Amino acid sequence: MAYRVLGRAGPPQPRRARRLLFAFTLSLSCTYLCYSFLCCCDGLGQSRLLGAPRCLRGPSASGQKLLAKSRPCDPPGPTPSEPSAPSAPAAAAPAPRLSGSNHSGSPKPGTKRLPQALIVGVKKGGTRAVLEFIRVHPDVRALGTEPHFFDRNYGRGLDWYRSLMPRTLETQITLEKTPSYFVTQEAPRRIFNMSRDTKLIVVVRNPVTRAISDYTQTLSKKPDIPTFEGLSFRNRSLGLVDVSWNAIRIGMYALHLESWLRYFPLAQIHFVSGERLITDPAGEMGRIQDFLGIKRFITDKHFYFNKTKGFPCLKKPESTLLPRCLGKSKGRTHVQIDPEVIDQLREFYRPYNIKFYETVGQDFRWE
């Protein structure tokens, strides 16, 4: 029998030679196919047309010499196992919803809620001290600034008001302070329309001392204002007090309280003594915590009396840091007032004070 190899006739080849030739041809074909596949795609089947890097992942022993000049892959992590059969690409997992995310992308805990409690007054009575003291409690989150929503910004709407509030958990109380609410005629109705269950805190102080403190604050900003005596009286010789001056009018607590009692029961209003807040801050804060329905967390260990300022400062019981006192605007030295003027104002406020005591069931001992 004649054999033809590469187009030429030749003598019969031994069986061993035929097998070697067949094996060589098969090996060459396989190597060529492997090389073509590896040059077109990387180990994960990514096309070169998509910009995938030309690299090889573990060439076979038979193709090592042929592919020696190719660049190997350096994967950053373990190589995933190659699927046995092609499958449809998996749908990308939806990004998680981050409600109220901060700039770093991590979610902020809690929800912005309308306040469940308000410090509604009074100006220069000690409202800032109460706010700073109650903020120490882990179950209370309070807005640091005065939003003046129910007196000046009511037209902005409740959504705007809610947006100002700090985020709170379900177990926390949202609180804000604006002392001018107490003397705003529309404030009780507006707060009632927001929530009839709102708890109200009113910090009161001897109205004569409060008026002098109010005047001292105004004088620090407007040095050219008239004297305290000149603003307090329409006719001093006749003892006619000028109730149109806001510093005097605020101290007529019984008059303002009537507007609140039209919408809220007395049990829903808690009155704080500005004087006792100085002499016994833990006692007054204990009663506030009871009113809010929270644990008595703030105690004597949280306070340090600052003799220079004349009122207590906050301290952390477990900290060695100095106590944190209120700002420079608190604890100003009052201007000196003629004692006769003070006596006249005490007589003016006496009937209002007595009516206030009787209404709230407390004697604040301002006489």
Tab-separated table of C-alpha atoms in Angstrom:
chain	number	residue	atom	x	y	z
A	1	MET	CA	0.000	0.000	0.000
A	2	ALA	CA	1.343	3.488	-0.844
A	3	TYR	CA	1.322	6.466	1.652
A	4	ARG	CA	1.282	10.188	0.827
A	5	VAL	CA	2.777	12.663	3.245
A	6	LEU	CA	2.825	16.420	2.505
A	7	GLY	CA	1.879	15.812	-1.078
A	8	ARG	CA	4.665	13.386	-1.805
A	9	ALA	CA	4.619	9.642	-2.191
A	10	GLY	CA	7.069	7.768	-0.024
A	11	PRO	CA	7.935	4.448	1.229
A	12	PRO	CA	5.678	2.860	3.830
A	13	GLN	CA	6.167	4.369	7.299
A	14	PRO	CA	6.490	2.198	10.349
A	15	ARG	CA	3.472	2.204	12.750
A	16	ARG	CA	5.517	3.972	15.462
A	17	ALA	CA	6.402	6.822	13.087
A	18	ARG	CA	2.748	7.277	12.132
A	19	ARG	CA	1.738	7.612	15.783
A	20	LEU	CA	4.427	10.194	16.493
A	21	LEU	CA	3.375	12.247	13.495
A	22	PHE	CA	-0.307	12.141	14.559
A	23	ALA	CA	0.547	13.158	18.127
A	24	PHE	CA	2.713	16.046	16.966
A	25	THR	CA	0.021	17.351	14.643
A	26	LEU	CA	-2.640	17.150	17.391
A	27	SER	CA	-0.421	18.879	19.946
A	28	LEU	CA	0.369	21.692	17.543
A	29	SER	CA	-3.315	22.238	16.810
A	30	CYS	CA	-4.290	22.321	20.499
A	31	THR	CA	-1.491	24.732	21.340
A	32	TYR	CA	-2.579	27.073	18.558
A	33	LEU	CA	-6.180	27.006	19.726
A	34	CYS	CA	-5.199	27.677	23.361
A	35	TYR	CA	-2.960	30.541	22.331
A	36	SER	CA	-5.721	32.136	20.236
A	37	PHE	CA	-8.259	31.865	23.077
A	38	LEU	CA	-5.886	33.288	25.719
A	39	CYS	CA	-4.871	36.196	23.525
A	40	CYS	CA	-8.468	37.181	22.874
A	41	CYS	CA	-9.858	36.830	26.397
A	42	ASP	CA	-8.509	36.958	29.913
A	43	GLY	CA	-9.145	34.344	32.599
A	44	LEU	CA	-12.644	35.660	33.325
A	45	GLY	CA	-13.728	35.725	29.704
A	46	GLN	CA	-13.488	39.514	29.334
A	47	SER	CA	-13.198	40.666	25.766
A	48	ARG	CA	-10.260	42.713	24.557
A	49	LEU	CA	-12.791	44.905	22.786
A	50	LEU	CA	-14.052	46.013	26.210
A	51	GLY	CA	-10.632	47.211	27.189
A	52	ALA	CA	-9.706	44.237	29.358
A	53	PRO	CA	-5.957	43.815	29.879
A	54	ARG	CA	-4.145	41.231	27.805
A	55	CYS	CA	-2.839	38.855	30.376
A	56	LEU	CA	-2.710	35.161	31.062
A	57	ARG	CA	-3.805	33.140	34.030
A	58	GLY	CA	-1.818	29.969	34.481
A	59	PRO	CA	-0.884	28.739	30.937
A	60	SER	CA	-0.784	25.017	30.468
A	61	ALA	CA	2.498	23.183	30.431
A	62	SER	CA	2.249	22.516	26.715
A	63	GLY	CA	1.912	26.191	25.908
A	64	GLN	CA	4.457	27.628	28.332
A	65	LYS	CA	7.258	27.966	25.802
A	66	LEU	CA	4.968	29.376	23.133
A	67	LEU	CA	3.443	31.934	25.550
A	68	ALA	CA	6.591	32.786	27.504
A	69	LYS	CA	6.560	36.406	26.280
A	70	SER	CA	2.993	37.119	27.404
A	71	ARG	CA	2.390	39.239	30.525
A	72	PRO	CA	0.961	37.325	33.515
A	73	CYS	CA	-2.023	38.609	35.595
A	74	ASP	CA	-1.650	39.873	39.154
A	75	PRO	CA	-5.164	39.724	40.600
A	76	PRO	CA	-5.695	41.672	43.843
A	77	GLY	CA	-7.594	38.838	45.470
A	78	PRO	CA	-8.474	35.180	44.993
A	79	THR	CA	-9.499	34.239	41.472
A	80	PRO	CA	-13.156	33.224	41.261
A	81	SER	CA	-13.907	29.829	39.862
A	82	GLU	CA	-14.840	29.797	36.188
A	83	PRO	CA	-18.440	28.715	35.461
A	84	SER	CA	-18.888	25.463	33.600
A	85	ALA	CA	-21.418	26.988	31.233
A	86	PRO	CA	-22.226	30.588	30.232
A	87	SER	CA	-25.144	32.130	32.057
A	88	ALA	CA	-27.068	35.396	31.922
A	89	PRO	CA	-25.431	38.206	33.897
A	90	ALA	CA	-26.878	38.608	37.393
A	91	ALA	CA	-28.908	41.739	38.069
A	92	ALA	CA	-27.106	44.319	40.184
A	93	ALA	CA	-28.315	44.459	43.777
A	94	PRO	CA	-30.227	47.681	44.516
A	95	ALA	CA	-28.378	50.248	46.603
A	96	PRO	CA	-29.638	50.403	50.195
A	97	ARG	CA	-31.809	53.377	51.104
A	98	LEU	CA	-30.010	55.628	53.557
A	99	SER	CA	-32.651	57.734	55.198
A	100	GLY	CA	-31.078	60.972	56.315
A	101	SER	CA	-27.516	60.075	55.310
A	102	ASN	CA	-24.757	62.426	56.327
A	103	HIS	CA	-21.962	63.576	54.027
A	104	SER	CA	-19.839	60.538	54.823
A	105	GLY	CA	-22.584	58.202	53.619
A	106	SER	CA	-23.322	56.615	56.996
A	107	PRO	CA	-26.968	56.835	58.107
A	108	LYS	CA	-27.948	59.119	60.958
A	109	PRO	CA	-30.052	57.431	63.633
A	110	GLY	CA	-33.525	58.590	64.492
A	111	THR	CA	-36.247	60.706	62.929
A	112	LYS	CA	-37.028	64.420	62.986
A	113	ARG	CA	-40.233	64.875	64.944
A	114	LEU	CA	-42.313	67.794	66.110
A	115	PRO	CA	-41.482	68.575	69.760
A	116	GLN	CA	-43.398	66.814	72.501
A	117	ALA	CA	-42.326	69.449	75.043
A	118	LEU	CA	-41.676	73.186	74.893
A	119	ILE	CA	-39.968	75.660	77.192
A	120	VAL	CA	-42.287	78.585	76.487
A	121	GLY	CA	-41.027	81.185	78.951
A	122	VAL	CA	-40.124	83.429	80.446
A	123	LYS	CA	-37.384	85.648	79.119
A	124	LYS	CA	-34.571	86.208	81.679
A	125	GLY	CA	-36.167	83.681	83.978
A	126	GLY	CA	-33.588	80.893	83.529
A	127	THR	CA	-34.786	79.174	80.367
A	128	ARG	CA	-31.295	78.765	78.910
A	129	ALA	CA	-30.096	77.086	82.101
A	130	VAL	CA	-33.029	74.641	82.030
A	131	LEU	CA	-32.356	73.854	78.375
A	132	GLU	CA	-28.655	73.196	78.912
A	133	PHE	CA	-29.277	71.135	82.029
A	134	ILE	CA	-31.997	68.942	80.481
A	135	ARG	CA	-29.874	68.274	77.393
A	136	VAL	CA	-27.582	66.206	79.605
A	137	HIS	CA	-30.348	63.599	79.844
A	138	PRO	CA	-29.923	60.756	77.315
A	139	ASP	CA	-33.694	60.577	76.740
A	140	VAL	CA	-33.979	64.224	75.671
A	141	ARG	CA	-32.856	65.856	72.432
A	142	ALA	CA	-33.281	69.620	72.301
A	143	LEU	CA	-32.867	72.277	69.654
A	144	GLY	CA	-30.057	74.594	70.752
A	145	THR	CA	-31.350	77.763	69.087
A	146	GLU	CA	-34.671	79.547	69.482
A	147	PRO	CA	-36.747	78.944	66.309
A	148	HIS	CA	-39.501	81.466	67.200
A	149	PHE	CA	-41.933	79.389	65.165
A	150	PHE	CA	-45.146	80.075	67.079
A	151	ASP	CA	-44.577	83.831	67.272
A	152	ARG	CA	-42.542	84.975	64.254
A	153	ASN	CA	-42.241	82.122	61.751
A	154	TYR	CA	-45.623	80.412	61.908
A	155	GLY	CA	-46.253	81.121	58.239
A	156	ARG	CA	-43.383	78.810	57.251
A	157	GLY	CA	-45.460	75.779	58.204
A	158	LEU	CA	-44.983	72.711	60.370
A	159	ASP	CA	-42.759	70.945	57.817
A	160	TRP	CA	-40.234	73.766	58.092
A	161	TYR	CA	-40.515	73.645	61.877
A	162	ARG	CA	-39.971	69.882	61.916
A	163	SER	CA	-36.920	70.200	59.680
A	164	LEU	CA	-35.167	72.235	62.404
A	165	MET	CA	-35.550	69.557	65.039
A	166	PRO	CA	-32.781	67.150	66.082
A	167	ARG	CA	-33.169	63.484	65.189
A	168	THR	CA	-34.596	61.379	67.991
A	169	LEU	CA	-35.160	57.715	68.668
A	170	GLU	CA	-38.586	56.374	69.635
A	171	THR	CA	-37.598	56.477	73.306
A	172	GLN	CA	-36.394	60.100	73.228
A	173	ILE	CA	-38.250	63.379	73.707
A	174	THR	CA	-37.838	66.283	71.272
A	175	LEU	CA	-37.763	69.673	72.994
A	176	GLU	CA	-37.291	73.295	71.983
A	177	LYS	CA	-37.101	76.633	73.821
A	178	THR	CA	-38.439	80.035	72.843
A	179	PRO	CA	-39.278	82.152	75.932
A	180	SER	CA	-41.261	84.761	74.006
A	181	TYR	CA	-44.038	82.220	73.408
A	182	PHE	CA	-45.434	82.812	76.911
A	183	VAL	CA	-46.379	86.429	76.120
A	184	THR	CA	-47.517	85.785	72.528
A	185	GLN	CA	-51.310	85.841	72.323
A	186	GLU	CA	-51.536	83.387	69.420
A	187	ALA	CA	-48.973	80.882	70.704
A	188	PRO	CA	-51.271	78.728	72.902
A	189	ARG	CA	-53.780	78.135	70.090
A	190	ARG	CA	-51.068	77.403	67.543
A	191	ILE	CA	-49.310	74.925	69.825
A	192	PHE	CA	-52.642	73.279	70.636
A	193	ASN	CA	-53.332	72.867	66.917
A	194	MET	CA	-49.935	71.163	66.519
A	195	SER	CA	-50.582	68.777	69.417
A	196	ARG	CA	-52.953	69.103	72.330
A	197	ASP	CA	-50.681	66.719	74.262
A	198	THR	CA	-47.666	69.070	74.195
A	199	LYS	CA	-46.028	69.467	77.607
A	200	LEU	CA	-45.224	73.069	78.525
A	201	ILE	CA	-42.441	74.299	80.821
A	202	VAL	CA	-42.523	77.858	82.184
A	203	VAL	CA	-39.523	79.193	84.131
A	204	VAL	CA	-40.624	82.124	86.283
A	205	ARG	CA	-38.669	84.527	88.439
A	206	ASN	CA	-39.372	87.458	90.744
A	207	PRO	CA	-40.849	89.885	88.197
A	208	VAL	CA	-38.951	92.892	89.571
A	209	THR	CA	-35.584	91.082	89.407
A	210	ARG	CA	-36.535	89.736	85.983
A	211	ALA	CA	-37.297	93.235	84.672
A	212	ILE	CA	-33.944	94.567	85.932
A	213	SER	CA	-32.126	91.644	84.295
A	214	ASP	CA	-34.011	92.297	81.058
A	215	TYR	CA	-33.021	95.962	81.150
A	216	THR	CA	-29.385	95.079	81.909
A	217	GLN	CA	-29.246	92.866	78.828
A	218	THR	CA	-30.764	95.556	76.607
A	219	LEU	CA	-28.413	98.188	78.024
A	220	SER	CA	-25.392	96.059	77.075
A	221	LYS	CA	-26.545	96.209	73.441
A	222	LYS	CA	-27.987	99.744	73.398
A	223	PRO	CA	-26.068	101.982	75.825
A	224	ASP	CA	-28.109	105.064	74.853
A	225	ILE	CA	-31.509	103.838	76.072
A	226	PRO	CA	-33.298	105.783	78.844
A	227	THR	CA	-32.891	104.869	82.492
A	228	PHE	CA	-34.720	101.935	84.026
A	229	GLU	CA	-36.804	104.318	86.145
A	230	GLY	CA	-37.741	106.369	83.089
A	231	LEU	CA	-38.929	103.307	81.164
A	232	SER	CA	-40.781	101.728	84.093
A	233	PHE	CA	-43.162	104.580	84.913
A	234	ARG	CA	-45.536	106.801	83.032
A	235	ASN	CA	-45.676	108.968	86.176
A	236	ARG	CA	-43.467	107.887	89.022
A	237	SER	CA	-44.802	110.392	91.520
A	238	LEU	CA	-48.273	108.952	91.050
A	239	GLY	CA	-46.931	105.384	90.912
A	240	LEU	CA	-48.268	104.813	87.388
A	241	VAL	CA	-46.304	101.917	85.928
A	242	ASP	CA	-45.905	101.759	82.151
A	243	VAL	CA	-47.274	98.298	81.307
A	244	SER	CA	-46.621	98.890	77.614
A	245	TRP	CA	-42.874	98.394	78.245
A	246	ASN	CA	-42.226	94.755	77.528
A	247	ALA	CA	-39.784	94.337	80.434
A	248	ILE	CA	-42.629	95.231	82.817
A	249	ARG	CA	-45.429	93.438	80.976
A	250	ILE	CA	-43.665	90.033	80.849
A	251	GLY	CA	-43.699	89.830	84.678
A	252	MET	CA	-47.523	89.973	84.817
A	253	TYR	CA	-47.567	86.165	84.780
A	254	ALA	CA	-51.198	85.690	85.865
A	255	LEU	CA	-52.379	87.802	82.935
A	256	HIS	CA	-50.513	85.736	80.344
A	257	LEU	CA	-51.384	82.413	81.939
A	258	GLU	CA	-55.075	83.003	81.247
A	259	SER	CA	-54.447	82.568	77.510
A	260	TRP	CA	-52.738	79.230	78.051
A	261	LEU	CA	-55.409	77.813	80.325
A	262	ARG	CA	-57.970	78.262	77.566
A	263	TYR	CA	-56.219	75.486	75.628
A	264	PHE	CA	-54.174	73.447	78.094
A	265	PRO	CA	-55.041	72.009	81.515
A	266	LEU	CA	-52.893	73.139	84.410
A	267	ALA	CA	-51.543	69.594	84.825
A	268	GLN	CA	-49.920	69.934	81.398
A	269	ILE	CA	-47.930	73.035	82.421
A	270	HIS	CA	-44.919	72.799	84.739
A	271	PHE	CA	-43.643	75.916	86.503
A	272	VAL	CA	-39.957	76.158	87.427
A	273	SER	CA	-38.700	78.579	90.062
A	274	GLY	CA	-35.821	80.627	88.680
A	275	GLU	CA	-34.595	81.261	92.212
A	276	ARG	CA	-34.611	77.594	93.239
A	277	LEU	CA	-32.915	76.729	89.934
A	278	ILE	CA	-29.900	78.598	91.339
A	279	THR	CA	-30.016	77.424	94.950
A	280	ASP	CA	-31.181	73.856	94.288
A	281	PRO	CA	-30.677	72.981	90.602
A	282	ALA	CA	-30.850	69.229	91.170
A	283	GLY	CA	-34.198	69.544	92.956
A	284	GLU	CA	-35.742	71.677	90.211
A	285	MET	CA	-34.358	69.430	87.467
A	286	GLY	CA	-35.663	66.374	89.312
A	287	ARG	CA	-39.186	67.806	89.165
A	288	ILE	CA	-38.777	68.638	85.476
A	289	GLN	CA	-37.712	65.064	84.738
A	290	ASP	CA	-40.744	63.769	86.631
A	291	PHE	CA	-43.002	66.073	84.621
A	292	LEU	CA	-41.523	64.813	81.350
A	293	GLY	CA	-41.962	61.225	82.492
A	294	ILE	CA	-38.285	60.300	82.282
A	295	LYS	CA	-35.863	58.783	84.763
A	296	ARG	CA	-34.134	61.082	87.261
A	297	PHE	CA	-30.755	60.960	85.542
A	298	ILE	CA	-29.648	64.536	86.330
A	299	THR	CA	-28.737	64.797	90.017
A	300	ASP	CA	-26.514	66.739	92.440
A	301	LYS	CA	-23.404	65.168	90.957
A	302	HIS	CA	-23.982	67.111	87.710
A	303	PHE	CA	-23.681	70.582	89.268
A	304	TYR	CA	-21.003	72.892	90.579
A	305	PHE	CA	-21.829	76.336	91.950
A	306	ASN	CA	-19.773	79.097	90.369
A	307	LYS	CA	-19.419	81.881	92.938
A	308	THR	CA	-18.130	84.349	90.346
A	309	LYS	CA	-21.153	84.004	88.073
A	310	GLY	CA	-23.560	83.338	90.902
A	311	PHE	CA	-25.243	80.278	89.428
A	312	PRO	CA	-24.534	76.559	88.999
A	313	CYS	CA	-22.476	75.115	86.183
A	314	LEU	CA	-22.652	71.682	84.613
A	315	LYS	CA	-20.061	69.010	85.115
A	316	LYS	CA	-19.739	65.406	84.043
A	317	PRO	CA	-19.426	63.184	87.125
A	318	GLU	CA	-16.933	60.845	85.478
A	319	SER	CA	-14.830	63.613	83.958
A	320	THR	CA	-11.887	65.532	85.418
A	321	LEU	CA	-12.566	68.498	83.107
A	322	LEU	CA	-13.637	71.867	84.499
A	323	PRO	CA	-17.400	72.450	84.843
A	324	ARG	CA	-19.151	73.940	81.801
A	325	CYS	CA	-20.853	77.243	82.602
A	326	LEU	CA	-23.296	79.271	80.546
A	327	GLY	CA	-22.006	82.016	78.273
A	328	LYS	CA	-20.738	85.480	79.167
A	329	SER	CA	-24.204	86.966	78.602
A	330	LYS	CA	-25.459	85.008	81.627
A	331	GLY	CA	-24.763	86.204	85.136
A	332	ARG	CA	-24.208	89.870	84.294
A	333	THR	CA	-23.997	92.256	87.205
A	334	HIS	CA	-27.315	94.128	87.352
A	335	VAL	CA	-27.421	97.887	87.140
A	336	GLN	CA	-28.071	99.635	90.432
A	337	ILE	CA	-31.702	100.693	90.845
A	338	ASP	CA	-33.126	103.125	93.382
A	339	PRO	CA	-34.593	101.025	96.232
A	340	GLU	CA	-37.745	103.194	96.189
A	341	VAL	CA	-38.301	102.224	92.555
A	342	ILE	CA	-37.962	98.560	93.478
A	343	ASP	CA	-40.500	98.969	96.291
A	344	GLN	CA	-42.962	100.662	93.945
A	345	LEU	CA	-42.649	97.841	91.426
A	346	ARG	CA	-43.123	95.232	94.132
A	347	GLU	CA	-46.393	96.877	95.101
A	348	PHE	CA	-47.455	96.942	91.465
A	349	TYR	CA	-46.754	93.231	90.946
A	350	ARG	CA	-48.201	92.063	94.286
A	351	PRO	CA	-51.803	91.432	93.103
A	352	TYR	CA	-50.558	89.696	89.947
A	353	ASN	CA	-48.228	87.502	92.012
A	354	ILE	CA	-50.952	86.490	94.469
A	355	LYS	CA	-53.307	85.559	91.665
A	356	PHE	CA	-50.527	83.598	89.996
A	357	TYR	CA	-49.775	81.672	93.205
A	358	GLU	CA	-53.430	80.802	93.637
A	359	THR	CA	-53.829	79.664	90.047
A	360	VAL	CA	-50.796	77.375	89.893
A	361	GLY	CA	-50.967	76.213	93.523
A	362	GLN	CA	-47.424	77.338	94.407
A	363	ASP	CA	-46.038	80.125	96.543
A	364	PHE	CA	-42.847	81.465	94.968
A	365	ARG	CA	-42.244	83.898	97.879
A	366	TRP	CA	-41.436	86.973	95.827
A	367	GLU	CA	-42.788	89.440	98.429
